[in-house]
């Protein structure tokens, strides 16, 4: 019974956030070490997937690998971009950068490094993996936490829906 009450309270707390959520303006580091504003990700034309991950999070890695593997097929059906945001702190920053590059994510994803977790807090992310789909104007249209194999299908459906709303 406690779990049900907790789930209801959490759902009610999350609904208002997503009903009006826009991509916040936060300064983070890109893969070259340059400081960028997250608001610059919104171009008014292209929806995006934003995935918060960490090097120690196996479900995060599985989900990003699944997205990376599906990307060529998905790109045939929808125009969108993928932003992978490492939540690793400054002690693991170098490891996170080399890890992401080693997996090939840097080729097709925008890699951001939120070493102070400012972007993470601004998006109300408390656990990773946490994935959002934003429409072309930067409004959150879908969100989920955790990863189960095949869950990327639901994610892509949200991307296709956001792509049609242009």
Coordinates of C-alpha atoms in Angstrom, one line a residue:
X1 CA 0.0 0.0 0.0
X2 CA 2.9 2.4 0.8
X3 CA 4.4 1.8 -2.6
X4 CA 1.1 2.6 -4.3
X5 CA 0.7 5.9 -2.4
X6 CA 4.4 6.8 -3.1
X7 CA 3.9 6.1 -6.8
X8 CA 0.7 8.3 -6.9
X9 CA 2.5 11.1 -5.1
X10 CA 5.4 10.9 -7.4
X11 CA 3.2 10.9 -10.5
X12 CA 1.3 13.9 -9.3
X13 CA 4.6 15.7 -8.5
X14 CA 6.0 15.0 -11.9
X15 CA 3.0 15.9 -14.1
X16 CA 3.2 19.6 -13.4
X17 CA 6.9 19.7 -14.3
X18 CA 6.4 18.0 -17.6
X19 CA 3.3 19.9 -18.5
X20 CA 5.3 23.1 -18.9
X21 CA 8.9 22.0 -18.9
X22 CA 11.3 23.7 -21.3
X23 CA 15.0 22.9 -21.7
X24 CA 16.8 24.9 -19.0
X25 CA 19.7 27.1 -19.7
X26 CA 22.7 25.6 -18.0
X27 CA 26.4 25.8 -18.7
X28 CA 28.1 22.4 -19.3
X29 CA 31.3 21.1 -21.0
X30 CA 31.3 19.6 -24.4
X31 CA 33.7 16.8 -25.6
X32 CA 36.3 19.4 -26.5
X33 CA 36.3 20.9 -23.0
X34 CA 34.4 24.1 -24.2
X35 CA 31.7 25.5 -22.0
X36 CA 28.3 25.5 -23.8
X37 CA 24.8 26.6 -22.8
X38 CA 22.3 23.8 -23.0
X39 CA 19.8 26.3 -24.4
X40 CA 21.8 26.3 -27.6
X41 CA 20.7 22.7 -28.3
X42 CA 17.3 23.9 -29.3
X43 CA 17.2 25.0 -32.9
X44 CA 13.4 25.3 -33.5
X45 CA 13.6 22.6 -36.2
X46 CA 14.9 19.3 -34.7
X47 CA 13.6 17.3 -31.8
X48 CA 16.1 15.6 -29.5
X49 CA 16.7 12.7 -27.1
X50 CA 18.6 13.8 -24.0
X51 CA 20.0 10.9 -22.1
X52 CA 21.6 11.3 -18.7
X53 CA 24.2 8.6 -18.0
X54 CA 27.2 7.7 -15.9
X55 CA 30.2 5.4 -16.5
X56 CA 29.3 3.2 -13.6
X57 CA 25.7 2.8 -14.7
X58 CA 25.3 -0.4 -16.8
X59 CA 21.7 0.2 -17.8
X60 CA 22.7 3.7 -19.0
X61 CA 25.4 2.2 -21.2
X62 CA 23.0 -0.5 -22.6
X63 CA 20.4 2.1 -23.4
X64 CA 22.9 4.4 -25.2
X65 CA 24.4 1.5 -27.1
X66 CA 20.9 0.4 -28.2
X67 CA 20.1 3.9 -29.4
X68 CA 23.5 4.1 -31.1
X69 CA 22.9 0.7 -32.9
X70 CA 19.4 1.7 -34.0
X71 CA 20.3 5.2 -35.1
X72 CA 20.9 4.4 -38.8
X73 CA 17.4 2.9 -39.1
X74 CA 15.7 5.6 -37.0
X75 CA 17.3 8.3 -39.1
X76 CA 15.5 7.1 -42.1
X77 CA 12.1 7.7 -40.4
X78 CA 12.7 10.9 -38.4
X79 CA 15.0 13.9 -38.2
X80 CA 16.3 14.3 -34.6
X81 CA 19.5 14.5 -32.6
X82 CA 20.8 12.6 -29.5
X83 CA 22.5 14.4 -26.6
X84 CA 24.3 12.1 -24.1
X85 CA 24.9 13.9 -20.8
X86 CA 27.5 12.4 -18.5
X87 CA 26.7 13.0 -14.9
X88 CA 30.1 11.9 -13.7
X89 CA 31.9 14.3 -11.4
X90 CA 35.2 15.9 -12.2
X91 CA 37.1 12.9 -10.8
X92 CA 35.6 10.7 -13.5
X93 CA 35.4 13.3 -16.3
X94 CA 38.4 12.0 -18.3
X95 CA 37.2 8.5 -18.0
X96 CA 33.7 9.5 -19.1
X97 CA 35.1 11.3 -22.2
X98 CA 37.3 8.4 -23.2
X99 CA 34.6 5.9 -22.5
X100 CA 32.0 7.7 -24.7
X101 CA 34.5 8.2 -27.5
X102 CA 35.6 4.5 -27.3
X103 CA 32.0 3.4 -27.8
X104 CA 31.7 5.6 -30.9
X105 CA 29.0 7.8 -29.3
X106 CA 30.9 10.9 -30.2
X107 CA 30.4 10.2 -33.9
X108 CA 26.6 10.5 -33.8
X109 CA 25.7 12.0 -30.4
X110 CA 26.3 15.4 -28.9
X111 CA 28.4 14.6 -25.8
X112 CA 28.0 16.9 -22.8
X113 CA 29.7 16.5 -19.4
X114 CA 27.7 17.8 -16.4
X115 CA 30.5 17.4 -13.9
X116 CA 28.8 19.6 -11.3
X117 CA 25.4 18.0 -11.9
X118 CA 23.8 21.5 -12.6
X119 CA 22.0 20.4 -15.7
X120 CA 20.9 17.2 -14.0
X121 CA 19.3 19.2 -11.1
X122 CA 17.7 21.7 -13.5
X123 CA 16.0 18.8 -15.3
X124 CA 14.9 17.2 -12.0
X125 CA 17.0 14.1 -12.7
X126 CA 17.6 12.1 -9.5
X127 CA 18.6 8.7 -11.0
X128 CA 20.3 7.5 -14.2
X129 CA 19.5 6.5 -16.7
X130 CA 17.0 9.2 -17.3
X131 CA 15.9 10.0 -20.8
X132 CA 13.9 12.8 -22.2
X133 CA 12.4 13.5 -25.6
X134 CA 12.1 17.2 -26.4
X135 CA 10.2 18.7 -29.3
X136 CA 11.9 21.2 -31.7
X137 CA 11.1 24.1 -29.4
X138 CA 12.7 22.4 -26.4
X139 CA 9.5 21.3 -24.6
X140 CA 9.7 18.0 -22.8
X141 CA 7.2 15.6 -24.5
X142 CA 8.4 12.3 -23.0
X143 CA 10.5 11.0 -20.1
X144 CA 11.5 7.7 -18.6
X145 CA 13.9 6.3 -16.1
X146 CA 15.6 3.0 -16.0
X147 CA 16.2 0.8 -19.0
X148 CA 14.8 -2.6 -20.1
X149 CA 16.0 -4.2 -23.3
X150 CA 13.6 -3.1 -26.1
X151 CA 12.6 0.1 -24.2
X152 CA 14.2 2.1 -26.9
X153 CA 11.2 1.3 -29.2
X154 CA 8.9 3.4 -27.0
X155 CA 11.5 6.1 -26.9
X156 CA 11.6 6.2 -30.7
X157 CA 7.8 6.3 -31.0
X158 CA 8.0 9.5 -28.9
X159 CA 10.7 10.9 -31.2
X160 CA 8.6 10.2 -34.3
X161 CA 5.6 11.9 -32.7
X162 CA 7.7 14.9 -31.8
X163 CA 9.1 15.0 -35.4
X164 CA 5.6 15.2 -36.8
X165 CA 4.7 18.2 -34.7
X166 CA 7.1 20.5 -36.4

